Coordinates of C-alpha atoms and ligand atoms in Angstrom, one line a residue:
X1 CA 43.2 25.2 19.3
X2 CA 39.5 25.5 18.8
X3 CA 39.8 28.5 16.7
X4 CA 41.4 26.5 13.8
X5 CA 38.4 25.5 12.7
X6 CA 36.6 28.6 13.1
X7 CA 34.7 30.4 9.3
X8 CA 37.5 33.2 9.3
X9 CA 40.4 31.2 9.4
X10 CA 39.4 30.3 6.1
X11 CA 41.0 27.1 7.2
X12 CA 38.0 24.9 5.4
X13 CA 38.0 26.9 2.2
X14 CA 41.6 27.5 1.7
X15 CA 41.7 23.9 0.3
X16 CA 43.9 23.6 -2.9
X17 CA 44.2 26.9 -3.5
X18 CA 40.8 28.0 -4.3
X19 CA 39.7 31.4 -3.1
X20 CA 36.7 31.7 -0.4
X21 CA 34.5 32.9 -3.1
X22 CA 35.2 30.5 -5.8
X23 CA 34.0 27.5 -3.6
X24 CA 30.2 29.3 -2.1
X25 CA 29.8 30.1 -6.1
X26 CA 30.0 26.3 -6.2
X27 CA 27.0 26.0 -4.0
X28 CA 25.0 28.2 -6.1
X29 CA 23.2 25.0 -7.9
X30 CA 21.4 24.0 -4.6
X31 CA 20.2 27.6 -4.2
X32 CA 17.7 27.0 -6.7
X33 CA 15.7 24.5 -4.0
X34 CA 15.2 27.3 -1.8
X35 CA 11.7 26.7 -0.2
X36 CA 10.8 30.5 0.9
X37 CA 7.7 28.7 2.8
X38 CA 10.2 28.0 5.1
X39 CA 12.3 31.4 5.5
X40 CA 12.8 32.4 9.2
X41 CA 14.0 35.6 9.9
X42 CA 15.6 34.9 13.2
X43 CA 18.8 32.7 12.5
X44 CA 20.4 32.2 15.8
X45 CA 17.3 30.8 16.8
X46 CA 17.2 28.4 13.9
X47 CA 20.6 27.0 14.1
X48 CA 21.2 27.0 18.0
X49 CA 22.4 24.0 19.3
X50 CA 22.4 22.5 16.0
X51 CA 24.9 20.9 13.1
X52 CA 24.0 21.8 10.0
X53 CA 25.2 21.8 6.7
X54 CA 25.5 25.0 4.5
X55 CA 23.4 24.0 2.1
X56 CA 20.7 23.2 5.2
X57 CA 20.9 26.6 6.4
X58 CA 20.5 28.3 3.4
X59 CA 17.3 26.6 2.8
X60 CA 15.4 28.1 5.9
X61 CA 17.4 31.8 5.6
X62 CA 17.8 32.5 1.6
X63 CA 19.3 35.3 1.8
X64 CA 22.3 37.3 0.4
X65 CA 24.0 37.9 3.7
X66 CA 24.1 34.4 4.9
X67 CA 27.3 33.5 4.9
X68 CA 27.7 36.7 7.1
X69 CA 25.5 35.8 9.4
X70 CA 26.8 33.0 9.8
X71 CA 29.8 33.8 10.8
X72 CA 28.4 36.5 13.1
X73 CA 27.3 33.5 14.9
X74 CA 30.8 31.8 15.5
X75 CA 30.2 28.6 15.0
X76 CA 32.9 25.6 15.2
X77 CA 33.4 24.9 11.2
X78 CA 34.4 21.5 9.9
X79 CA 34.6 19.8 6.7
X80 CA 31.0 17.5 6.2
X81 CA 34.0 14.5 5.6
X82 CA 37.4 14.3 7.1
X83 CA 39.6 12.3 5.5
X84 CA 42.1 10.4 7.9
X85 CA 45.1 11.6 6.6
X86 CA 43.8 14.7 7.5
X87 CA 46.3 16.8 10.2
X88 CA 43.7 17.8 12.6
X89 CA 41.8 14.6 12.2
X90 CA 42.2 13.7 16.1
X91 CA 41.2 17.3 16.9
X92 CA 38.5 17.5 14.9
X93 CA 37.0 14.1 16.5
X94 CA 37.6 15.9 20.0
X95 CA 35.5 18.5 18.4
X96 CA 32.7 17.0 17.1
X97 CA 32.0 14.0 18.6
X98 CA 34.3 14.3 22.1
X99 CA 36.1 11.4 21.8
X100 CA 39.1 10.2 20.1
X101 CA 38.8 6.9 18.0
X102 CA 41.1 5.5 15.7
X103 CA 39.1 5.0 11.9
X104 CA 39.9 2.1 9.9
X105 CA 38.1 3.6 6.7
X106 CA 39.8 6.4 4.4
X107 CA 37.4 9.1 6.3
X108 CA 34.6 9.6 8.9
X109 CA 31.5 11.8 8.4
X110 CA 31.6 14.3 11.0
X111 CA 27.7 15.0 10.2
X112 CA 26.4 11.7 10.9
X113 CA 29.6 9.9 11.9
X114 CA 29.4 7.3 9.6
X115 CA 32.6 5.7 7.9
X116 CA 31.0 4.6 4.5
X117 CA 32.5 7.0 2.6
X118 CA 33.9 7.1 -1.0
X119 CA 36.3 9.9 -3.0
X120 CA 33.8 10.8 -5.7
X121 CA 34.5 13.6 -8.8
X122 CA 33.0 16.4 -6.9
X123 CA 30.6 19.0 -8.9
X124 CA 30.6 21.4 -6.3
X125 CA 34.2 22.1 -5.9
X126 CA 35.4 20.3 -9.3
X127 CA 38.2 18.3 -7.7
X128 CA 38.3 15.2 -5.6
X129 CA 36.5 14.8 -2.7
X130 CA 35.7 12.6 -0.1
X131 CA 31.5 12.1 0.1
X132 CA 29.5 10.2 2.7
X133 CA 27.5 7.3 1.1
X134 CA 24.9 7.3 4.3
X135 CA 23.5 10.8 4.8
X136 CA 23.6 12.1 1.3
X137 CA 19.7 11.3 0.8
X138 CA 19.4 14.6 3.6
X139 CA 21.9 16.9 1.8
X140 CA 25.4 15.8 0.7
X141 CA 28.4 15.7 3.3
X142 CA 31.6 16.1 1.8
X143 CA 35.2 17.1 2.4
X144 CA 34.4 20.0 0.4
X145 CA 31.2 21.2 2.4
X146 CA 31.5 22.8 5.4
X147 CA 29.1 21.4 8.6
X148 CA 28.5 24.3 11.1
X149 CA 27.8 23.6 14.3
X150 CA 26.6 25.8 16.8
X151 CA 26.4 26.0 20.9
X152 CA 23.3 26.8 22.4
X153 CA 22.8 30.0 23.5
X154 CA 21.2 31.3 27.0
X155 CA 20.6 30.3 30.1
X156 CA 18.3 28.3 31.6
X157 CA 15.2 29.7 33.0
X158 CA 13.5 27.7 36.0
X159 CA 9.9 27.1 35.0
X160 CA 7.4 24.2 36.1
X161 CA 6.8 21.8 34.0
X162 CA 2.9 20.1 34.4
X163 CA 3.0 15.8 34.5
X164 CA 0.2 14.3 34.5
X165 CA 0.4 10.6 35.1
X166 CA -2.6 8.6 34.5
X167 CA -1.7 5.5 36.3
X168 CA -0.2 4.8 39.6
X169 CA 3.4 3.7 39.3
X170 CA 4.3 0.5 40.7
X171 CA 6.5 -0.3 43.5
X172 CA 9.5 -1.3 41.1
X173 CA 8.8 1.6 38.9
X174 CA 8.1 4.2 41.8
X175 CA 11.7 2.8 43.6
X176 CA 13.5 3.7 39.9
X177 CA 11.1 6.6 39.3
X178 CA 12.8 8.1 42.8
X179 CA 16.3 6.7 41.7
X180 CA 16.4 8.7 38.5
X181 CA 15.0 11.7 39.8
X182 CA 17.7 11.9 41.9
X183 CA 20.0 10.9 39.4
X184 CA 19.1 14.5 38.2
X185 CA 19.1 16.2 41.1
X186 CA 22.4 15.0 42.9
X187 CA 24.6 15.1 39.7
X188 CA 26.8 12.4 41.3
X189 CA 27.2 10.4 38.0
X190 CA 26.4 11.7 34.3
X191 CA 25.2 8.6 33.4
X192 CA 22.4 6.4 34.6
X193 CA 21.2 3.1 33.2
X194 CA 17.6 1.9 33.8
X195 CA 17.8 -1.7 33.5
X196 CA 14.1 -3.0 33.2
X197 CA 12.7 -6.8 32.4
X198 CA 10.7 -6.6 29.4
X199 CA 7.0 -5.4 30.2
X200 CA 8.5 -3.2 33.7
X201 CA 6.8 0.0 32.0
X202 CA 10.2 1.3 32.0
X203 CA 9.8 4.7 30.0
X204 CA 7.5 6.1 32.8
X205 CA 10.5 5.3 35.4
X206 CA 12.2 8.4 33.9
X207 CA 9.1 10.9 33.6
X208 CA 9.9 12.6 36.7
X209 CA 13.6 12.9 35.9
X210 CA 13.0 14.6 32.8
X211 CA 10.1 16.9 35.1
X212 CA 13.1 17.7 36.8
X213 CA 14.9 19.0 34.3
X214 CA 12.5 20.7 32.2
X215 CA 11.5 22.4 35.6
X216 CA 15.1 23.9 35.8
X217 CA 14.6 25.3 32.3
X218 CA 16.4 22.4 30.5
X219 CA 16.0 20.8 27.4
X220 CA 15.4 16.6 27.4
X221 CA 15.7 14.6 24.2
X222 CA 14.4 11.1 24.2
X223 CA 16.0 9.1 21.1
X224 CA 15.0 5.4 20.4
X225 CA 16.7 3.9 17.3
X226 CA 13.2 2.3 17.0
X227 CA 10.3 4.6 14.4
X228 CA 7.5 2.9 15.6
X229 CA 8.5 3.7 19.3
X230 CA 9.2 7.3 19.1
X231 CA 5.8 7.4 17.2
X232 CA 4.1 5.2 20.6
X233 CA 5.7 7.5 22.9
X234 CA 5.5 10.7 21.6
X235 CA 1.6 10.5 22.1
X236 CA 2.3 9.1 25.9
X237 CA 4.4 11.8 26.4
X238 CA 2.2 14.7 25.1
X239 CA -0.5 13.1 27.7
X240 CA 1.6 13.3 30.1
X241 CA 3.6 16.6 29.9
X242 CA 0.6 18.9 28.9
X243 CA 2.3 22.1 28.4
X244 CA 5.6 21.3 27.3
X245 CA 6.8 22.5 23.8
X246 CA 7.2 19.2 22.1
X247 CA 8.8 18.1 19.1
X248 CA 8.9 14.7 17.5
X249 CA 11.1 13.8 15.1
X250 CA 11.5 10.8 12.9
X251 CA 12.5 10.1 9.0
X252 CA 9.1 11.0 7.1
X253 CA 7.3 12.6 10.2
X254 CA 5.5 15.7 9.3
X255 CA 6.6 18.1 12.0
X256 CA 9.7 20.3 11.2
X257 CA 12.5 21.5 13.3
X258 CA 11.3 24.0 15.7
X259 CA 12.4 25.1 19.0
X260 CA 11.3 22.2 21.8
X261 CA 11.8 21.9 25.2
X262 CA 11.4 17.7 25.2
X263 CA 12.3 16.5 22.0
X264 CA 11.0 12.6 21.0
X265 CA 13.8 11.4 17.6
X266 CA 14.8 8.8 16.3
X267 CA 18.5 8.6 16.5
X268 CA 19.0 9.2 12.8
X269 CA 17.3 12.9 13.4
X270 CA 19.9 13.3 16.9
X271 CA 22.5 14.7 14.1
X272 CA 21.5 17.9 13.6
X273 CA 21.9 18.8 17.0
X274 CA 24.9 20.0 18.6
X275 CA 25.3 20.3 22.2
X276 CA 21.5 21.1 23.0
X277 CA 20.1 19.1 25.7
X278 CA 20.4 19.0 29.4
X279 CA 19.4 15.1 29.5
X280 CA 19.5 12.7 26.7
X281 CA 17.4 9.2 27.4
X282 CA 18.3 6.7 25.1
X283 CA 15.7 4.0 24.7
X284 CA 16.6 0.7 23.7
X285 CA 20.3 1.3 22.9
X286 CA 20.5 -2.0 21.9
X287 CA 18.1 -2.5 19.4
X288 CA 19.1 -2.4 15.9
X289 CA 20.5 -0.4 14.4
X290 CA 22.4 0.7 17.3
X291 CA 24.1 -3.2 17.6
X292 CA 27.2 -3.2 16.7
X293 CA 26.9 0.4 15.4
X294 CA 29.5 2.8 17.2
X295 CA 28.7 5.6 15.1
X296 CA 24.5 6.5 16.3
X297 CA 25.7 6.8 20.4
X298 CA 28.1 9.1 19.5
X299 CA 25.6 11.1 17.7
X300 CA 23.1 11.1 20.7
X301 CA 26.3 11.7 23.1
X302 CA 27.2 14.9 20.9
X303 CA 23.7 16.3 21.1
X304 CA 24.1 16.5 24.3
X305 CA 25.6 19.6 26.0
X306 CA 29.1 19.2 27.4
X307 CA 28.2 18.4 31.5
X308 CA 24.7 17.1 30.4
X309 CA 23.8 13.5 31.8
X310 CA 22.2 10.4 29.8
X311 CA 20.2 7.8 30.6
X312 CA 20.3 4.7 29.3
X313 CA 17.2 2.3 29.1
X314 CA 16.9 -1.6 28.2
X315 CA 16.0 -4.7 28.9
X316 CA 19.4 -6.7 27.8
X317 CA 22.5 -4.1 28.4
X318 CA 25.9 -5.1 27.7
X319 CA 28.0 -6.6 31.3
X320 CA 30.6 -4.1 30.5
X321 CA 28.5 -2.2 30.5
X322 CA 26.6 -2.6 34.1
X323 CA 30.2 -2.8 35.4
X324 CA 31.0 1.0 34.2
X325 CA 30.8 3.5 36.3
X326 CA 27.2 4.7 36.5
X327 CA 23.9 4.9 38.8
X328 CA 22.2 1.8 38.4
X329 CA 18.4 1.4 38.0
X330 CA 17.0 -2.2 38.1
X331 CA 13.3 -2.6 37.4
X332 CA 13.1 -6.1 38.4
X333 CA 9.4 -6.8 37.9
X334 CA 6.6 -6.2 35.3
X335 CA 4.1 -3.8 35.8
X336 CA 1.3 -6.7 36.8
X337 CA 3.4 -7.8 39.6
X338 CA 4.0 -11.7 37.7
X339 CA 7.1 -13.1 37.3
X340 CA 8.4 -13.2 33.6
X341 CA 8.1 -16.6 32.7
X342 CA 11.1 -18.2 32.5
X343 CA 12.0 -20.6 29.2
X344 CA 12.5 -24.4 28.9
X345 CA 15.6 -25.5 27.3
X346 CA 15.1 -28.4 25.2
X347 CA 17.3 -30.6 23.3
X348 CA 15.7 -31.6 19.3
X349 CA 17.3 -32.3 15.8
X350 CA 16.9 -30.2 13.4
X351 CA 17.8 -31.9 9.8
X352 CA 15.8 -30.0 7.6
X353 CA 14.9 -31.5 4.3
X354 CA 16.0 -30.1 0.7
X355 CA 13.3 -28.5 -0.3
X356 CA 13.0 -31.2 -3.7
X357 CA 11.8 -33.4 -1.5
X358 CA 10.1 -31.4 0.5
X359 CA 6.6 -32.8 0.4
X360 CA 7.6 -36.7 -0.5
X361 CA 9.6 -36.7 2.8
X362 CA 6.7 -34.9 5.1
X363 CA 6.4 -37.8 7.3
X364 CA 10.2 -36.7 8.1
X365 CA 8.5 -33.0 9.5
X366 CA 11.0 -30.9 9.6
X367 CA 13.8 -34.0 9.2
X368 CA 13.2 -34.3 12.9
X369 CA 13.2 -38.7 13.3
X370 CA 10.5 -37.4 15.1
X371 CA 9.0 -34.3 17.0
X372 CA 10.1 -33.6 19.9
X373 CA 7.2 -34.5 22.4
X374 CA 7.8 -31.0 24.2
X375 CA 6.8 -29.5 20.7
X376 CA 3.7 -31.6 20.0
X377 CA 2.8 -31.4 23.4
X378 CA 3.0 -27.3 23.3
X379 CA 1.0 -27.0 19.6
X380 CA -1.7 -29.6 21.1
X381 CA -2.1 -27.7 23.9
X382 CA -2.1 -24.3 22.8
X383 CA -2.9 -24.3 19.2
X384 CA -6.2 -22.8 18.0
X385 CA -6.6 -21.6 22.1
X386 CA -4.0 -19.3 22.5
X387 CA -1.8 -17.0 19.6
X388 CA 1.5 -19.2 18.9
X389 CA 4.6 -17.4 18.0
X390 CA 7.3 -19.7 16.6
X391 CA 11.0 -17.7 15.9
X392 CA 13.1 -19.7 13.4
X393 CA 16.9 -18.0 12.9
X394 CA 16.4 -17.3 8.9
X395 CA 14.4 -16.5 6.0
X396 CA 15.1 -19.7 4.3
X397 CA 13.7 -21.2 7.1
X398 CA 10.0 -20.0 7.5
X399 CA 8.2 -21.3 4.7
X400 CA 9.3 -25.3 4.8
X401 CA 8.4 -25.0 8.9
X402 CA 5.1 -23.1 8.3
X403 CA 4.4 -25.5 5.4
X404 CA 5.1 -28.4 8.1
X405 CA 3.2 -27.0 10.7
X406 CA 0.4 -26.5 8.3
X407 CA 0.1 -30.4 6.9
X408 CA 0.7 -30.8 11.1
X409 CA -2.2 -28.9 12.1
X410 CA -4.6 -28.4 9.2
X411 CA -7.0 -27.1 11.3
X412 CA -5.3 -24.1 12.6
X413 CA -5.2 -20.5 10.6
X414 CA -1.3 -20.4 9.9
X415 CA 0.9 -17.7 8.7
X416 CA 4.3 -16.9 8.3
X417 CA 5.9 -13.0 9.0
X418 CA 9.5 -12.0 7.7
X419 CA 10.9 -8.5 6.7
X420 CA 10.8 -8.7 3.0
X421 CA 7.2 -9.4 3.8
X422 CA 4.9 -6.9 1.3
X423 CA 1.8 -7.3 3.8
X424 CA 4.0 -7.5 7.0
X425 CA 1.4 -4.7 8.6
X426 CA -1.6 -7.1 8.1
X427 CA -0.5 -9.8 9.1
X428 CA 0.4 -8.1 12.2
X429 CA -2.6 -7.0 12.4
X430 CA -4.6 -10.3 11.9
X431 CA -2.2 -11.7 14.8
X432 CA -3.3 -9.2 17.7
X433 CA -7.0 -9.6 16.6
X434 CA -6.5 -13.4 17.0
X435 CA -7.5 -13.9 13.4
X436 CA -4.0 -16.2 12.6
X437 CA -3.4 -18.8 15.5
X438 CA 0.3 -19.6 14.5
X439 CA 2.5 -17.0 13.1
X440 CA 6.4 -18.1 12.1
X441 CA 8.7 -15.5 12.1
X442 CA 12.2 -13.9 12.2
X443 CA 13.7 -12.1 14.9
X444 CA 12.1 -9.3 13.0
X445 CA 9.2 -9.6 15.7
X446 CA 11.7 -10.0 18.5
X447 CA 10.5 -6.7 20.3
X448 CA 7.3 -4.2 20.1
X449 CA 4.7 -6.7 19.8
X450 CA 2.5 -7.4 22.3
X451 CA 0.3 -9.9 21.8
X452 CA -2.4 -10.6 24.6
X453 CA -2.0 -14.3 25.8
X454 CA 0.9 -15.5 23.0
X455 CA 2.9 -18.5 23.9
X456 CA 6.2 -18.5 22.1
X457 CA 8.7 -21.3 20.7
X458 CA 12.0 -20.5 19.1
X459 CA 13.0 -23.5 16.9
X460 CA 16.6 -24.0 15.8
X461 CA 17.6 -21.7 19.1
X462 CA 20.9 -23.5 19.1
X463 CA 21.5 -20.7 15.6
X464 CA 24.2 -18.3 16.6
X465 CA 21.5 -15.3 15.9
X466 CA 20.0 -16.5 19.0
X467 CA 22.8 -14.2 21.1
X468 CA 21.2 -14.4 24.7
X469 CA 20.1 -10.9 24.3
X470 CA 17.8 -11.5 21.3
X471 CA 16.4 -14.8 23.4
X472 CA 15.8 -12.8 26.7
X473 CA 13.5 -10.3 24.2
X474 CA 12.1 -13.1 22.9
X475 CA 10.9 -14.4 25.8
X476 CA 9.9 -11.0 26.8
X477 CA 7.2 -11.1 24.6
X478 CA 4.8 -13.6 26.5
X479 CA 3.2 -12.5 29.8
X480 CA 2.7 -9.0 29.0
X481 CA -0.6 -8.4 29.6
X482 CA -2.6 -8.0 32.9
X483 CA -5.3 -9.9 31.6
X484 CA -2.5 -12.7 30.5
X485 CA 0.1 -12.3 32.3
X486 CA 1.6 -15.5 32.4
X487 CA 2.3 -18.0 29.4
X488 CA 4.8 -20.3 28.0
X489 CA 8.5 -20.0 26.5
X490 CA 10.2 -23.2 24.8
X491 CA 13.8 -22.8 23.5
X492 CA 14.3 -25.8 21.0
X493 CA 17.7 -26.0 19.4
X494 CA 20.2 -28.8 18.7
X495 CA 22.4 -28.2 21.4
X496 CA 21.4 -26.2 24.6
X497 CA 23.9 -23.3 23.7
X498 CA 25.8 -20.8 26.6
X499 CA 23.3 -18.1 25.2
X500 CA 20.5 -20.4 26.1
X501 CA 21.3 -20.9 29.3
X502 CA 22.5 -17.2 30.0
X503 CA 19.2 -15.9 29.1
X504 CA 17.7 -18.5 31.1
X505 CA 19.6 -17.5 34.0
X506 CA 19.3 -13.6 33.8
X507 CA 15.5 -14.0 33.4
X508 CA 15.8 -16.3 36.7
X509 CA 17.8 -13.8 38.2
X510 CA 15.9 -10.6 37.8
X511 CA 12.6 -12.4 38.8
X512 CA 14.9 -13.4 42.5
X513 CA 15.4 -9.9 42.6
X514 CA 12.0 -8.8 42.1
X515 CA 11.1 -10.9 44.8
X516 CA 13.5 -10.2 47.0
X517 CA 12.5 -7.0 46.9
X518 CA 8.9 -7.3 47.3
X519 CA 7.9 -6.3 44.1
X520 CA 6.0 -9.5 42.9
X521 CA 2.5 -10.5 44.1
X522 CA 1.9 -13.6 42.4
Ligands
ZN601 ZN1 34.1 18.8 -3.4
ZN602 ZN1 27.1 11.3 6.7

C-alpha cells in the first residue's frame, strides 16, 4: 500500500495529465532563492527524519541531480494539500500523521496539518490547486507540491549522556523523577503524563528520563507551544546536559536545522520532522495554541518514531484524559514544600457603567451598589505592600476597572497589561521590579510570570473565559517564590460558577495529596 505514494510511481506528478518534467520546470521560479551559504553536500543527513517540501530541499542541496537524489533516498511522497475527495485521502492520513480523522474542510495540509485551506489559481502548475493559508509564510504547501518525508536512518548507538543538576530535587520531584525514568526503561506504556501543581518544578521531573534515552543513543525532543519557554529552557537544559548536541528551535531563532541529539521547538518547528525521536515531551499541551487545536499534537505525535513514547506535562490536563491509558505522574507539591494557596470564592455584582457616563457615575465604581468588602479589604491590605494582579475576562474591560481602581486608590502606581499592548514587555518589566503596584490584565498573563510576593484577584470570574483550567493557572501564579511562598487568591464573579468551584477543589485536592504523601513541610 505504502508504495503508492512512493516518487516513482509518478503517482503525485501524474496529476491531469502533465508529464513529470513539465511540473519540476514549474518549480524553476523558487530556484532563483537558492542560498549556496547553506549548500550541504551530504543529503541523507539533511533530510533524515524530516518532512520537507521540494522547494525546502532544494534550498540547502542546489544541485542538478536533486530530484535524483531524492529519490535514491525513498522517501514516502505526498501532495503538501490533500484534498478530501481525494481516493487515498484515509491512507495518506494513516501515513502521515497515523491516525485516521474525518475532515470537515475541503482539504488537510499534510505538512503542518492544518485545515485552512483554499483552491487558489496555481502559478506553479497553472491549474487549480488546493493551497494551505497557515504554513505558506515557510514555503507554499499545495496539492500540486510534493512534501517528502523521510525515516531516520541507523541505529542507535549507546553512549552516556553527562547531567549535571544544580539543585537537589525534592521529594515530589525525586518520586516523579524515578517514575519517569522508569517510564523509559520498562516500556510498559508509550505514554506518560506528568501532572504537576503550578510552581512543582516539573520540567526537571523528566531530566533523567530523557538521560536515559539519550544514553541509549536516542534522540529526545522537548516541544512547548509556548516561545518564551523553549527560549527559558533551552538555557536550563544546555546547563544541565553539557555535552549533548543541542538544537533549539523556535520561529525567528537564529540557529538552523542541524543534526541534534535533544532538540528544544516550539511546536510550530515539530513539522519538519518525520519520525525522528525516541521520546517526545510535550510541555504545557494545553496552553494556547494547542487548546482546542487538534492539528499541533498530531504534529508532535508524527515526529515521533513509530514505538517512540511521549510525555505529557501540565498543570491542568483534560479528565479524559487522566482516565486514558497511561503511567501517571502527580507532582503534588511545589518545589518550597508550601501548599498552593487555595482561592476564596466570592459572590459581587458586576454592572459596569457605559462608558458616557463613566466618570459622572464614579461613585457607582465599577456599577457595583457598592464594593464588595472582600475587595476593599484585599486592595487596603495589600496595595502599595505587595504587587496586585487583577484578571478581568476582556479587553473592553481593563481600562474603565483600572481607571476605577485609580480614582480608588490615587496613591498607588497603577497600570493596565493586554495583548494589543505596544509596550507589553515594559510593563512587564516594571511589575517584577515592583515599580507598578497594581497591574490589570487579561488572561494574557495567565501563565509564565512569576512575580515574587503577587496577590491576585480575578474580577468578573463568573465570565465563561474563566474555564477552571485558566482559574487553576491563575491561581498558580501566587506563592511561587521561596522567599514568598504563600499569598492570596480572590475569585470575584456574579455567581460562584462550576468552574469556580472545580478549580477550587482540584487545588484542594492536590495540596491533600501532597500531604498525604509527605511532601509538604509547612
Ligand atoms: Zn498547483
Ligand atoms: Zn500547511
Amino acid at each position: 500500500m505504502t508504495n503508492l505514494f512512493r516518487f516513482n510511481d509518478n503517482f503525485l506528478l501524474r496529476k491531469e495529465g502533465k508529464t513529470i518534467s513539465k511540473v519540476w520546470e514549474n518549480y524553476q521560479p523558487e530556484l532563483v532563492f537558492w542560498n549556496q551559504k547553506k549548500v550541504t553536500n551530504d543529503l541523507e543527513k539533511q533530510v533524515s527524519g524530516r518532512a520537507l517540501l521540494f522547494s525546502e530541499i532544494a534550498s540547502f542541496y542546489p544541485k542538478n541531480d536533486v530530484i535524483k537524489k531524492i529519490i535514491e533516498l525513498k522517501p514516502i511522497i505526498v501532495p503538501g494539500v490533500v484534498s478530501i475527495k481525494h481516493k487515498h485521502l484515509k491512507t495518506m492520513l494513516s501515513l502521515v500523521f497515523r491516525d485516521i480523522f474525518t475532515l470537515k474542510s475541503e482539504g488537510i495540509c499534510l505538512r503542518c496539518g492544518s485545515t485552512n485551506v483554499k483552491e487558489i489559481e496555481c502559478v506553479r502548475c497553472s491549474s487549480y490547486c488546493l493551497s494551505c493559508r497557515d504554513c505558506f509564510m515557510t514555503g507554499e504547501s499545495t496539492s500540486c507540491t510534493p512534501l517528502f518525508l523521510f525515516s531516520s536512518k541507523g541505529e542507535n548507538k549507546n553512549r552516556k549522556a553527562l547531567l549535571s543538576l544544580e539543585f537537589s530535587l525534592t521529594k515530589a520531584q525525586q518520586r516523579a523523577y524515578d517514575m519517569a525514568v522508569n517510564f523509559v526503561k520498562e516500556k510498559h506504556y508509550d505514554k506518560a503524563l506528568v501532572y504537576a501543581v503550578c510552581g512543582a518544578g516539573k520540567t526537571e521531573t523528566v531530566f533523567g528520563a530523557i538521560k536515559h534515552v539519550l544514553d541509549k543513543g536516542g534522540k529526545v525532543l522537548y516541544a512547548t507551544p509556548r516561545r518564551d519557554l523553549v527560549k527559558e529552557l533551552s538555557e536550563r537544559f544546555q546547563k544541565a546536559f553539557i555535552d549533548t548536541d543541542m538544537l533549539t528551535l523556535y520561529g525567528g531563532s537564529e540557529s538552523k536545522y542541524s543534526r541534534a541529539d535533544l532538540v528544544m521547538a516550539t511546536t510550530h518547528q515539530v513539522m519538519r520532522y518525520y519520525s525522528f525521536f525516541d521520546l517526545v515531551v510535550l510541555d504545557e499541551v494545553d496552553a494556547f495554541p494547542y487548546k482546542g487545536s487538534k492539528r499541533l499534537p498530531k504534529l508532535v505525535y508524527r515526529a515521533g518514531k513509530k514505538d517512540s513514547q511521549m510525555i505529557y506535562i501540565t498543570a491542568t490536563p483534560d479528565k479524559e484524559f487522566i482516565k486514558s491509558k497511561l503511567e501517571l505522574i502527580t507532582v503534588p507539591s511545589r518545589f518550597h514544600k508550601y501548599p498552593a494557596p487555595e482561592p476564596e470564592l466570592v459572590k459581587g455584582s458586576f454592572r459596569l457603567l457605559d462608558k458616557e457616563n463613566f466618570l459622572d457615575k464614579l461613585i457607582n465604581y465599577l456599577g457595583f451598589s457598592e464594593l464588595p468588602k472582600e475587595l476593599t479589604r484585599f486592595f487596603i491590605h495589600y496595595g502599595g505592600k505587595k504587587p496586585i494582579f487583577v484578571f478581568v475576562p476582556a479587553i473592553s474591560l481593563i481600562e474603565p476597572v483600572t481607571n476605577t481602581l485609580r480614582h480608588l486608590y490615587p496613591n498607588l502606581v497603577i497600570e493596565s497589561i493586554s495583548s494589543k499592548d505596544q509596550k507589553r514587555d515594559k510593563k512587564r518589566d516594571y511589575f517584577l521590579k515592583k515599580k507598578i503596584d497594581i497591574l490589570v490584565t487579561t488572561t494574557i498573563m495567565e501563565r509564565g510570570v512569576t512575580v515574587s510576593g503577587v496577590q491576585v484577584v480575578v474580577l468578573f470570574c463568573h465570565h465563561k473565559i474563566f474555564e477552571s483550567r485558566t482559574l487553576i493557572q491563575i491561581a498558580g501564579r501566587v506563592g511561587r517564590k521561596k522567599e514568598e511562598p504563600q499569598g492570596e487568591v480572590l475569585f470575584i464573579g456574579e455567581k460562584i460558577t462550576p468552574s469556580m468551584k472545580e478549580a477550587k477543589k482540584t487545588i484542594i485536592n492536590m495540596n491533600r495529596e501532597a500531604k498525604r504523601l509527605g511532601f509538604l513541610d509547612y
